[in-house]
mmCIF file of C-alpha atoms in Angstrom:
data_model
loop_
_atom_site.group_PDB
_atom_site.id
_atom_site.type_symbol
_atom_site.label_atom_id
_atom_site.label_comp_id
_atom_site.label_asym_id
_atom_site.label_seq_id
_atom_site.Cartn_x
_atom_site.Cartn_y
_atom_site.Cartn_z
ATOM 1 C CA MET A 1 -20.489 1.040 -7.248
ATOM 2 C CA ALA A 2 -21.906 -2.176 -5.872
ATOM 3 C CA GLY A 3 -18.921 -3.824 -4.249
ATOM 4 C CA ASN A 4 -16.213 -5.502 -6.228
ATOM 5 C CA GLN A 5 -18.419 -6.504 -9.139
ATOM 6 C CA PHE A 6 -19.393 -5.134 -12.482
ATOM 7 C CA LEU A 7 -22.830 -6.201 -13.641
ATOM 8 C CA MET A 8 -24.314 -6.307 -17.096
ATOM 9 C CA PHE A 9 -28.078 -6.388 -17.519
ATOM 10 C CA GLU A 10 -30.093 -7.628 -20.468
ATOM 11 C CA GLU A 11 -31.458 -4.270 -21.528
ATOM 12 C CA GLU A 12 -28.077 -2.567 -21.493
ATOM 13 C CA GLN A 13 -26.415 -5.522 -23.225
ATOM 14 C CA ARG A 14 -28.976 -5.158 -26.013
ATOM 15 C CA ARG A 15 -28.397 -1.414 -26.253
ATOM 16 C CA ILE A 16 -24.614 -1.889 -26.367
ATOM 17 C CA GLN A 17 -25.040 -4.489 -29.111
ATOM 18 C CA GLU A 18 -27.183 -2.079 -31.109
ATOM 19 C CA ALA A 19 -24.634 0.691 -30.686
ATOM 20 C CA CYS A 20 -21.886 -1.681 -31.850
ATOM 21 C CA ASP A 21 -23.851 -2.842 -34.871
ATOM 22 C CA LEU A 22 -24.620 0.746 -35.814
ATOM 23 C CA LEU A 23 -20.986 1.785 -35.445
ATOM 24 C CA ALA A 24 -19.748 -1.161 -37.497
ATOM 25 C CA ARG A 25 -22.079 -0.161 -40.328
ATOM 26 C CA ALA A 26 -21.613 3.600 -40.109
ATOM 27 C CA ALA A 27 -17.822 3.385 -39.913
ATOM 28 C CA ASN A 28 -17.633 0.743 -42.622
ATOM 29 C CA ALA A 29 -15.607 -1.291 -40.154
ATOM 30 C CA GLU A 30 -14.469 -4.897 -40.324
ATOM 31 C CA ALA A 31 -15.333 -5.397 -36.687
ATOM 32 C CA VAL A 32 -16.190 -3.553 -33.493
ATOM 33 C CA LEU A 33 -15.432 -4.814 -29.989
ATOM 34 C CA VAL A 34 -16.494 -3.451 -26.635
ATOM 35 C CA ILE A 35 -14.277 -4.722 -23.840
ATOM 36 C CA ASP A 36 -14.306 -4.252 -20.099
ATOM 37 C CA LYS A 37 -11.202 -2.398 -18.912
ATOM 38 C CA ASN A 38 -10.155 -5.580 -17.110
ATOM 39 C CA GLY A 39 -10.073 -7.514 -20.357
ATOM 40 C CA GLN A 40 -13.469 -9.215 -20.555
ATOM 41 C CA GLU A 41 -15.459 -9.068 -23.754
ATOM 42 C CA ILE A 42 -18.759 -7.188 -23.517
ATOM 43 C CA ALA A 43 -19.945 -7.110 -27.134
ATOM 44 C CA ARG A 44 -18.780 -7.697 -30.683
ATOM 45 C CA SER A 45 -20.083 -6.819 -34.077
ATOM 46 C CA GLY A 46 -19.100 -7.202 -37.731
ATOM 47 C CA ASP A 47 -16.882 -9.896 -39.142
ATOM 48 C CA THR A 48 -15.596 -11.524 -35.965
ATOM 49 C CA ASP A 49 -15.788 -15.238 -36.830
ATOM 50 C CA ASP A 50 -12.055 -15.522 -37.418
ATOM 51 C CA LEU A 51 -11.074 -13.371 -34.468
ATOM 52 C CA ASP A 52 -9.861 -14.782 -31.148
ATOM 53 C CA VAL A 53 -11.881 -12.215 -29.220
ATOM 54 C CA THR A 54 -10.932 -13.572 -25.776
ATOM 55 C CA SER A 55 -7.209 -13.173 -26.427
ATOM 56 C CA LEU A 56 -7.697 -9.841 -28.168
ATOM 57 C CA SER A 57 -9.752 -8.527 -25.248
ATOM 58 C CA SER A 58 -7.006 -9.344 -22.784
ATOM 59 C CA LEU A 59 -4.312 -7.816 -24.970
ATOM 60 C CA PHE A 60 -6.274 -4.647 -25.767
ATOM 61 C CA ALA A 61 -6.945 -4.201 -22.058
ATOM 62 C CA GLY A 62 -3.244 -4.701 -21.328
ATOM 63 C CA ASN A 63 -2.389 -2.205 -24.027
ATOM 64 C CA VAL A 64 -4.808 0.406 -22.665
ATOM 65 C CA ALA A 65 -3.572 -0.199 -19.102
ATOM 66 C CA ALA A 66 0.052 0.241 -20.241
ATOM 67 C CA THR A 67 -0.810 3.420 -22.133
ATOM 68 C CA GLY A 68 -2.631 4.730 -19.067
ATOM 69 C CA GLY A 69 0.454 3.945 -17.001
ATOM 70 C CA ILE A 70 2.615 5.881 -19.453
ATOM 71 C CA ALA A 71 0.218 8.846 -19.320
ATOM 72 C CA LYS A 72 0.438 8.892 -15.552
ATOM 73 C CA LEU A 73 4.234 8.911 -15.609
ATOM 74 C CA LEU A 74 4.161 11.775 -18.121
ATOM 75 C CA ALA A 75 1.665 13.673 -15.927
ATOM 76 C CA GLU A 76 -1.008 13.435 -18.630
ATOM 77 C CA LYS A 77 -4.555 12.698 -17.550
ATOM 78 C CA GLU A 78 -4.896 10.062 -20.224
ATOM 79 C CA PHE A 79 -4.294 9.444 -23.898
ATOM 80 C CA SER A 80 -7.843 9.301 -25.101
ATOM 81 C CA GLY A 81 -7.271 7.185 -28.187
ATOM 82 C CA GLN A 82 -4.776 5.002 -29.990
ATOM 83 C CA PHE A 83 -4.367 4.116 -33.619
ATOM 84 C CA HIS A 84 -2.379 1.208 -35.027
ATOM 85 C CA GLU A 85 -1.776 1.076 -38.742
ATOM 86 C CA GLY A 86 -1.326 -2.317 -40.336
ATOM 87 C CA GLU A 87 -0.813 -3.462 -43.903
ATOM 88 C CA LYS A 88 -4.406 -4.625 -44.187
ATOM 89 C CA THR A 89 -6.106 -3.968 -40.889
ATOM 90 C CA ASN A 90 -5.990 -0.789 -38.846
ATOM 91 C CA VAL A 91 -7.072 -0.523 -35.245
ATOM 92 C CA HIS A 92 -8.659 2.402 -33.443
ATOM 93 C CA ILE A 93 -8.846 2.083 -29.647
ATOM 94 C CA SER A 94 -10.610 4.473 -27.289
ATOM 95 C CA LEU A 95 -11.836 4.538 -23.724
ATOM 96 C CA VAL A 96 -15.532 4.934 -22.976
ATOM 97 C CA ALA A 97 -16.888 6.251 -19.679
ATOM 98 C CA GLN A 98 -13.616 5.292 -17.936
ATOM 99 C CA ARG A 99 -15.038 1.808 -17.871
ATOM 100 C CA ALA A 100 -14.890 0.173 -21.283
ATOM 101 C CA ILE A 101 -12.632 -0.016 -24.301
ATOM 102 C CA LEU A 102 -14.079 0.528 -27.752
ATOM 103 C CA VAL A 103 -12.062 -1.117 -30.520
ATOM 104 C CA VAL A 104 -12.719 -0.622 -34.224
ATOM 105 C CA LEU A 105 -10.912 -2.782 -36.788
ATOM 106 C CA PHE A 106 -11.051 -1.381 -40.305
ATOM 107 C CA ASP A 107 -9.361 -1.731 -43.691
ATOM 108 C CA GLN A 108 -8.994 0.439 -46.798
ATOM 109 C CA ARG A 109 -12.750 0.501 -47.316
ATOM 110 C CA SER A 110 -12.913 2.987 -44.451
ATOM 111 C CA SER A 111 -10.651 5.773 -43.189
ATOM 112 C CA LEU A 112 -9.307 7.003 -39.884
ATOM 113 C CA GLY A 113 -11.294 10.228 -40.261
ATOM 114 C CA LEU A 114 -14.581 8.395 -40.726
ATOM 115 C CA VAL A 115 -13.836 5.976 -37.892
ATOM 116 C CA ARG A 116 -12.976 8.815 -35.508
ATOM 117 C CA LEU A 117 -16.169 10.649 -36.391
ATOM 118 C CA ARG A 118 -18.387 7.587 -35.880
ATOM 119 C CA VAL A 119 -16.550 6.523 -32.736
ATOM 120 C CA LYS A 120 -17.252 9.907 -31.190
ATOM 121 C CA LYS A 121 -20.977 9.483 -31.746
ATOM 122 C CA ALA A 122 -21.010 5.875 -30.572
ATOM 123 C CA SER A 123 -19.013 6.807 -27.466
ATOM 124 C CA GLU A 124 -21.680 9.277 -26.423
ATOM 125 C CA GLU A 125 -24.351 6.593 -26.644
ATOM 126 C CA LEU A 126 -22.161 4.006 -24.904
ATOM 127 C CA THR A 127 -21.378 6.469 -22.125
ATOM 128 C CA ARG A 128 -25.120 6.931 -21.523
ATOM 129 C CA ILE A 129 -25.577 3.160 -21.402
ATOM 130 C CA PHE A 130 -22.722 2.641 -18.939
ATOM 131 C CA GLU A 131 -24.118 5.400 -16.752
ATOM 132 C CA ALA A 132 -27.428 3.545 -16.748
ATOM 133 C CA ILE A 133 -25.639 0.346 -15.708
ATOM 134 C CA VAL A 134 -23.901 2.097 -12.822
ATOM 135 C CA ARG A 135 -27.244 3.534 -11.682
ATOM 136 C CA LYS A 136 -28.793 0.062 -11.719
ATOM 137 C CA MET A 137 -25.820 -1.406 -9.879
ATOM 138 C CA ASN A 138 -26.131 1.250 -7.208
ATOM 139 C CA GLN A 139 -29.814 0.477 -6.824
ATOM 140 C CA GLY A 140 -28.854 -3.108 -5.984
ATOM 141 C CA SER A 141 -30.970 -4.902 -8.535
ATOM 142 C CA ALA A 142 -32.830 -7.980 -7.315
ATOM 143 C CA GLN A 143 -30.939 -10.042 -9.874
ATOM 144 C CA THR A 144 -27.826 -9.981 -7.706
ATOM 145 C CA GLN A 145 -29.687 -12.224 -5.268
ATOM 146 C CA VAL A 146 -29.062 -15.167 -7.595
ATOM 147 C CA PHE A 147 -25.595 -15.443 -6.143
ATOM 148 C CA SER A 148 -26.587 -15.468 -2.535
ATOM 149 C CA GLU A 149 -28.400 -18.718 -3.321
ATOM 150 C CA ILE A 150 -25.214 -20.437 -4.487
ATOM 151 C CA THR A 151 -24.398 -23.217 -2.064
ATOM 152 C CA ASP A 152 -21.031 -24.635 -1.101
ATOM 153 C CA ASP A 153 -22.132 -27.800 -2.910
ATOM 154 C CA ASP A 154 -22.656 -25.843 -6.135
ATOM 155 C CA ILE A 155 -19.096 -24.603 -5.865
ATOM 156 C CA ASP A 156 -17.727 -28.045 -4.986
ATOM 157 C CA ASN A 157 -19.566 -29.584 -7.939
ATOM 158 C CA LEU A 158 -17.623 -27.384 -10.337
ATOM 159 C CA PHE A 159 -14.458 -29.103 -9.210
ATOM 160 C CA SER A 160 -15.812 -32.599 -8.780
ATOM 161 C CA GLU A 161 -14.319 -34.382 -11.764
ATOM 162 C CA MET B 1 -13.617 -7.073 -10.082
ATOM 163 C CA SER B 2 -15.766 -9.959 -11.205
ATOM 164 C CA PHE B 3 -17.875 -9.268 -14.267
ATOM 165 C CA ILE B 4 -21.342 -10.785 -14.108
ATOM 166 C CA ASN B 5 -23.317 -10.702 -17.310
ATOM 167 C CA TYR B 6 -27.021 -11.421 -16.777
ATOM 168 C CA SER B 7 -27.660 -11.274 -20.483
ATOM 169 C CA SER B 8 -25.201 -13.952 -21.592
ATOM 170 C CA ARG B 9 -25.369 -15.590 -18.122
ATOM 171 C CA GLU B 10 -21.658 -15.557 -17.511
ATOM 172 C CA ILE B 11 -19.455 -14.948 -14.513
ATOM 173 C CA ASN B 12 -15.927 -13.768 -15.318
ATOM 174 C CA CYS B 13 -13.238 -13.595 -12.660
ATOM 175 C CA LYS B 14 -9.584 -12.615 -12.697
ATOM 176 C CA ILE B 15 -6.910 -14.527 -10.803
ATOM 177 C CA VAL B 16 -3.355 -13.216 -10.612
ATOM 178 C CA TYR B 17 -0.271 -15.348 -9.916
ATOM 179 C CA TYR B 18 2.276 -13.237 -8.070
ATOM 180 C CA GLY B 19 5.760 -14.012 -6.793
ATOM 181 C CA PRO B 20 9.475 -13.380 -7.232
ATOM 182 C CA GLY B 21 11.290 -13.814 -10.527
ATOM 183 C CA LEU B 22 11.688 -17.439 -11.683
ATOM 184 C CA CYS B 23 9.457 -18.829 -8.916
ATOM 185 C CA GLY B 24 7.323 -20.704 -11.471
ATOM 186 C CA LYS B 25 4.255 -18.550 -12.134
ATOM 187 C CA THR B 26 4.384 -19.095 -15.879
ATOM 188 C CA THR B 27 5.112 -22.803 -15.342
ATOM 189 C CA ASN B 28 1.905 -23.055 -13.259
ATOM 190 C CA LEU B 29 -0.121 -21.630 -16.139
ATOM 191 C CA GLN B 30 1.633 -23.796 -18.708
ATOM 192 C CA TYR B 31 0.814 -26.914 -16.712
ATOM 193 C CA VAL B 32 -2.835 -25.896 -16.356
ATOM 194 C CA TYR B 33 -2.943 -25.165 -20.077
ATOM 195 C CA ASN B 34 -1.420 -28.528 -21.024
ATOM 196 C CA LYS B 35 -3.747 -30.509 -18.780
ATOM 197 C CA THR B 36 -7.019 -28.773 -19.578
ATOM 198 C CA ALA B 37 -9.429 -30.105 -22.202
ATOM 199 C CA PRO B 38 -9.398 -28.015 -25.389
ATOM 200 C CA ASP B 39 -13.045 -26.989 -25.038
ATOM 201 C CA ALA B 40 -12.402 -25.577 -21.551
ATOM 202 C CA LYS B 41 -9.541 -23.286 -22.424
ATOM 203 C CA GLY B 42 -8.584 -20.523 -24.799
ATOM 204 C CA LYS B 43 -5.161 -19.697 -26.149
ATOM 205 C CA MET B 44 -2.400 -19.064 -23.663
ATOM 206 C CA ILE B 45 -0.765 -15.737 -24.362
ATOM 207 C CA SER B 46 2.741 -15.021 -23.091
ATOM 208 C CA LEU B 47 4.235 -11.583 -23.480
ATOM 209 C CA ALA B 48 7.819 -12.561 -22.833
ATOM 210 C CA THR B 49 11.327 -11.344 -23.582
ATOM 211 C CA GLU B 50 13.607 -13.128 -26.033
ATOM 212 C CA THR B 51 15.022 -15.050 -23.086
ATOM 213 C CA GLU B 52 11.581 -16.351 -22.090
ATOM 214 C CA ARG B 53 11.209 -14.091 -19.086
ATOM 215 C CA THR B 54 7.737 -12.633 -18.599
ATOM 216 C CA LEU B 55 7.768 -9.059 -19.882
ATOM 217 C CA PHE B 56 4.202 -7.990 -19.230
ATOM 218 C CA PHE B 57 1.940 -10.932 -18.442
ATOM 219 C CA ASP B 58 0.833 -14.453 -19.325
ATOM 220 C CA PHE B 59 -2.860 -14.946 -19.873
ATOM 221 C CA LEU B 60 -4.923 -18.122 -19.845
ATOM 222 C CA PRO B 61 -8.737 -18.131 -20.103
ATOM 223 C CA LEU B 62 -10.472 -21.150 -18.539
ATOM 224 C CA SER B 63 -14.090 -22.275 -18.424
ATOM 225 C CA LEU B 64 -15.040 -24.192 -15.323
ATOM 226 C CA GLY B 65 -18.585 -25.191 -16.157
ATOM 227 C CA GLU B 66 -21.931 -23.882 -14.966
ATOM 228 C CA ILE B 67 -23.108 -22.756 -11.601
ATOM 229 C CA ARG B 68 -26.818 -21.991 -11.203
ATOM 230 C CA GLY B 69 -27.101 -21.593 -14.974
ATOM 231 C CA PHE B 70 -24.163 -19.208 -15.199
ATOM 232 C CA LYS B 71 -21.061 -20.151 -17.153
ATOM 233 C CA THR B 72 -18.034 -19.532 -14.959
ATOM 234 C CA ARG B 73 -14.902 -18.297 -16.623
ATOM 235 C CA PHE B 74 -11.606 -17.610 -14.968
ATOM 236 C CA HIS B 75 -8.932 -15.474 -16.521
ATOM 237 C CA LEU B 76 -5.536 -16.432 -15.124
ATOM 238 C CA TYR B 77 -2.743 -13.867 -15.296
ATOM 239 C CA THR B 78 0.851 -13.890 -14.139
ATOM 240 C CA VAL B 79 2.869 -10.797 -13.365
ATOM 241 C CA PRO B 80 6.484 -10.303 -14.415
ATOM 242 C CA GLY B 81 8.486 -11.276 -11.338
ATOM 243 C CA GLN B 82 11.640 -9.296 -11.936
ATOM 244 C CA VAL B 83 11.925 -6.378 -9.530
ATOM 245 C CA PHE B 84 12.232 -3.649 -12.158
ATOM 246 C CA TYR B 85 8.896 -4.485 -13.798
ATOM 247 C CA ASP B 86 6.948 -3.028 -10.910
ATOM 248 C CA ALA B 87 4.909 -0.606 -13.038
ATOM 249 C CA SER B 88 3.592 -3.540 -15.078
ATOM 250 C CA ARG B 89 2.776 -5.569 -11.969
ATOM 251 C CA LYS B 90 0.585 -2.743 -10.675
ATOM 252 C CA LEU B 91 -1.390 -2.667 -13.925
ATOM 253 C CA ILE B 92 -2.036 -6.392 -13.890
ATOM 254 C CA LEU B 93 -3.418 -6.281 -10.356
ATOM 255 C CA LYS B 94 -6.198 -3.930 -11.482
ATOM 256 C CA GLY B 95 -9.551 -5.637 -11.203
ATOM 257 C CA VAL B 96 -8.140 -8.736 -9.500
ATOM 258 C CA ASP B 97 -10.573 -11.153 -7.805
ATOM 259 C CA GLY B 98 -8.114 -13.638 -6.355
ATOM 260 C CA VAL B 99 -4.363 -13.891 -5.787
ATOM 261 C CA VAL B 100 -1.985 -16.843 -5.754
ATOM 262 C CA PHE B 101 1.385 -16.071 -4.221
ATOM 263 C CA VAL B 102 3.945 -18.504 -5.627
ATOM 264 C CA ALA B 103 6.879 -18.748 -3.250
ATOM 265 C CA ASP B 104 10.215 -20.209 -4.321
ATOM 266 C CA SER B 105 11.157 -22.840 -1.712
ATOM 267 C CA GLN B 106 14.913 -22.509 -2.193
ATOM 268 C CA ILE B 107 16.787 -21.049 0.749
ATOM 269 C CA GLU B 108 18.622 -18.600 -1.509
ATOM 270 C CA ARG B 109 15.279 -17.131 -2.657
ATOM 271 C CA MET B 110 13.853 -16.414 0.786
ATOM 272 C CA GLU B 111 14.725 -12.743 0.606
ATOM 273 C CA ALA B 112 13.197 -12.489 -2.868
ATOM 274 C CA ASN B 113 10.005 -14.120 -1.532
ATOM 275 C CA ILE B 114 9.731 -11.608 1.280
ATOM 276 C CA GLU B 115 10.421 -8.681 -1.012
ATOM 277 C CA SER B 116 7.805 -9.877 -3.508
ATOM 278 C CA LEU B 117 5.194 -10.433 -0.810
ATOM 279 C CA ASP B 118 5.773 -6.909 0.564
ATOM 280 C CA ASN B 119 5.530 -5.616 -2.975
ATOM 281 C CA LEU B 120 2.223 -7.462 -3.497
ATOM 282 C CA ARG B 121 0.758 -5.926 -0.354
ATOM 283 C CA THR B 122 1.932 -2.423 -1.291
ATOM 284 C CA ASN B 123 0.742 -2.619 -4.879
ATOM 285 C CA LEU B 124 -2.660 -3.952 -3.820
ATOM 286 C CA GLU B 125 -3.038 -1.161 -1.272
ATOM 287 C CA GLU B 126 -2.243 1.369 -3.977
ATOM 288 C CA GLN B 127 -5.254 0.059 -5.891
ATOM 289 C CA GLY B 128 -7.452 0.118 -2.824
ATOM 290 C CA TYR B 129 -7.279 -3.614 -2.042
ATOM 291 C CA ASN B 130 -6.353 -5.289 1.214
ATOM 292 C CA LEU B 131 -4.587 -8.632 0.806
ATOM 293 C CA ASP B 132 -6.176 -9.881 4.032
ATOM 294 C CA LYS B 133 -9.647 -9.366 2.555
ATOM 295 C CA LEU B 134 -9.027 -10.800 -0.895
ATOM 296 C CA PRO B 135 -9.407 -14.464 -1.883
ATOM 297 C CA TYR B 136 -5.774 -15.440 -1.472
ATOM 298 C CA VAL B 137 -3.730 -18.657 -1.358
ATOM 299 C CA VAL B 138 -0.017 -19.431 -1.114
ATOM 300 C CA GLN B 139 1.917 -22.036 -3.064
ATOM 301 C CA TYR B 140 5.316 -23.328 -1.948
ATOM 302 C CA ASN B 141 6.837 -24.233 -5.283
ATOM 303 C CA LYS B 142 10.003 -26.151 -6.156
ATOM 304 C CA ARG B 143 9.576 -28.617 -3.292
ATOM 305 C CA ASP B 144 11.722 -31.111 -5.232
ATOM 306 C CA LEU B 145 14.877 -29.001 -5.138
ATOM 307 C CA PRO B 146 17.686 -29.947 -2.732
ATOM 308 C CA SER B 147 17.912 -26.494 -1.156
ATOM 309 C CA ALA B 148 14.181 -26.331 -0.391
ATOM 310 C CA VAL B 149 13.488 -24.873 3.051
ATOM 311 C CA PRO B 150 11.185 -26.983 5.312
ATOM 312 C CA VAL B 151 7.549 -25.997 4.784
ATOM 313 C CA ALA B 152 7.049 -24.939 8.401
ATOM 314 C CA GLU B 153 9.880 -22.452 8.079
ATOM 315 C CA LEU B 154 8.638 -21.157 4.742
ATOM 316 C CA LYS B 155 5.133 -20.841 6.094
ATOM 317 C CA ALA B 156 6.267 -18.724 9.032
ATOM 318 C CA VAL B 157 7.810 -16.266 6.602
ATOM 319 C CA VAL B 158 5.509 -16.122 3.580
ATOM 320 C CA ASN B 159 2.193 -17.163 5.079
ATOM 321 C CA PRO B 160 1.962 -15.492 8.477
ATOM 322 C CA THR B 161 -1.795 -14.954 8.059
ATOM 323 C CA ASN B 162 -2.316 -18.685 7.587
ATOM 324 C CA VAL B 163 -4.287 -18.679 4.334
ATOM 325 C CA PRO B 164 -4.779 -21.973 2.441
ATOM 326 C CA ASP B 165 -1.377 -23.157 1.241
ATOM 327 C CA PHE B 166 -0.056 -25.891 -1.022
ATOM 328 C CA GLU B 167 3.235 -27.578 -1.766
ATOM 329 C CA ALA B 168 4.014 -27.761 -5.461
ATOM 330 C CA VAL B 169 6.395 -28.892 -8.153
ATOM 331 C CA ALA B 170 4.989 -26.918 -11.053
ATOM 332 C CA PRO B 171 6.845 -28.510 -14.017
ATOM 333 C CA THR B 172 5.364 -31.931 -13.186
ATOM 334 C CA GLY B 173 2.112 -30.483 -11.901
ATOM 335 C CA GLY B 174 2.204 -31.448 -8.227
ATOM 336 C CA GLY B 175 -0.021 -29.031 -6.317
ATOM 337 C CA VAL B 176 -0.813 -26.890 -9.360
ATOM 338 C CA PHE B 177 -4.500 -27.752 -9.661
ATOM 339 C CA ASP B 178 -4.988 -27.883 -5.890
ATOM 340 C CA THR B 179 -3.778 -24.293 -5.757
ATOM 341 C CA LEU B 180 -5.992 -23.168 -8.607
ATOM 342 C CA LYS B 181 -9.079 -24.921 -7.272
ATOM 343 C CA ALA B 182 -8.574 -23.424 -3.836
ATOM 344 C CA VAL B 183 -8.336 -19.851 -5.081
ATOM 345 C CA ALA B 184 -11.222 -20.340 -7.532
ATOM 346 C CA LYS B 185 -13.406 -21.647 -4.705
ATOM 347 C CA LEU B 186 -12.519 -18.674 -2.538
ATOM 348 C CA VAL B 187 -13.372 -16.295 -5.385
ATOM 349 C CA LEU B 188 -16.782 -17.916 -5.921
ATOM 350 C CA THR B 189 -17.457 -17.935 -2.195
ATOM 351 C CA GLU B 190 -16.667 -14.234 -2.120
ATOM 352 C CA LEU B 191 -19.037 -13.706 -5.047
ATOM 353 C CA LYS B 192 -21.739 -15.464 -3.089
ATOM 354 C CA ARG B 193 -21.114 -13.202 -0.118
ATOM 355 C CA GLY B 194 -21.168 -10.150 -2.388
ATOM 356 C CA GLY B 195 -24.564 -11.295 -3.646
ATOM 357 C CA ASN B 196 -25.910 -11.064 -0.131
ATOM 358 C CA GLY B 197 -25.232 -7.425 0.186
#
């Protein structure tokens, strides 16, 4: 992995978006989120206008981290998925490629069985995409050079006001 | 681990405020939240106990503006300071890009400062980080309190490696933004260095 950074490239972002859109449709979901394990949003699909995706991303990541911590203490490798049942909205959370969190929000128009089935398929595709990202990161794409051109002035300007 | 998205042209970084219980980590974030323009911040989330002690973390997303066409976003987190929440502290350090150690200036909290700093070092090492190589600043908080130890003394104990340090009174904001700016600058400078290699 290229240093202490995780990079997202245009092609893979597009493929992740497509996979999200497809999952949202196929699972009859309200919304689908793909989140970096550290709590940053990667992609969203479905009816997300009323969602505070930034806050949700941080909390889902915290939730997954806490669950992972519990698994470790119970000598389990991991708990691969979580399901929260609400009055209107249900939430299915799973880990993809040890790197990302796939969240599906759904209501009574769908079912846990259908969501699980579609998530499995989408996870396979997302895993392939994340593997492609890691390969690109290891190749040291030329795009990373953008940051070596950042000057101290650029950084100072951010804090100028 | 900073997250750089070339598609949406965004840089996302994670800064963690660490320190002993009641040293003012949450107060730092609250001050930043209150003084930041609405369009530059998201909601502040506090997972706290009924007695307002941090249970898991506080979270505050900030946008700093653009750098070379990339939107820079910082996610600020605090850890729960109380000793027995160590498992949670470890989780929050995952993927950290920069650390602020908030020291409590009061003489009676010196031991707690030292214990927390040792704990920070240990927990970072467990995740494969070295505090001496991370963007890292120290804040001496509660400078207004009568039992505050002189800065030179505090520095000798909690900042032996001589990283950038700041005096602060978090409830009224003294030193809060200086601390944040300093760690954010270090994180971006590190990003720049990372881009070289």
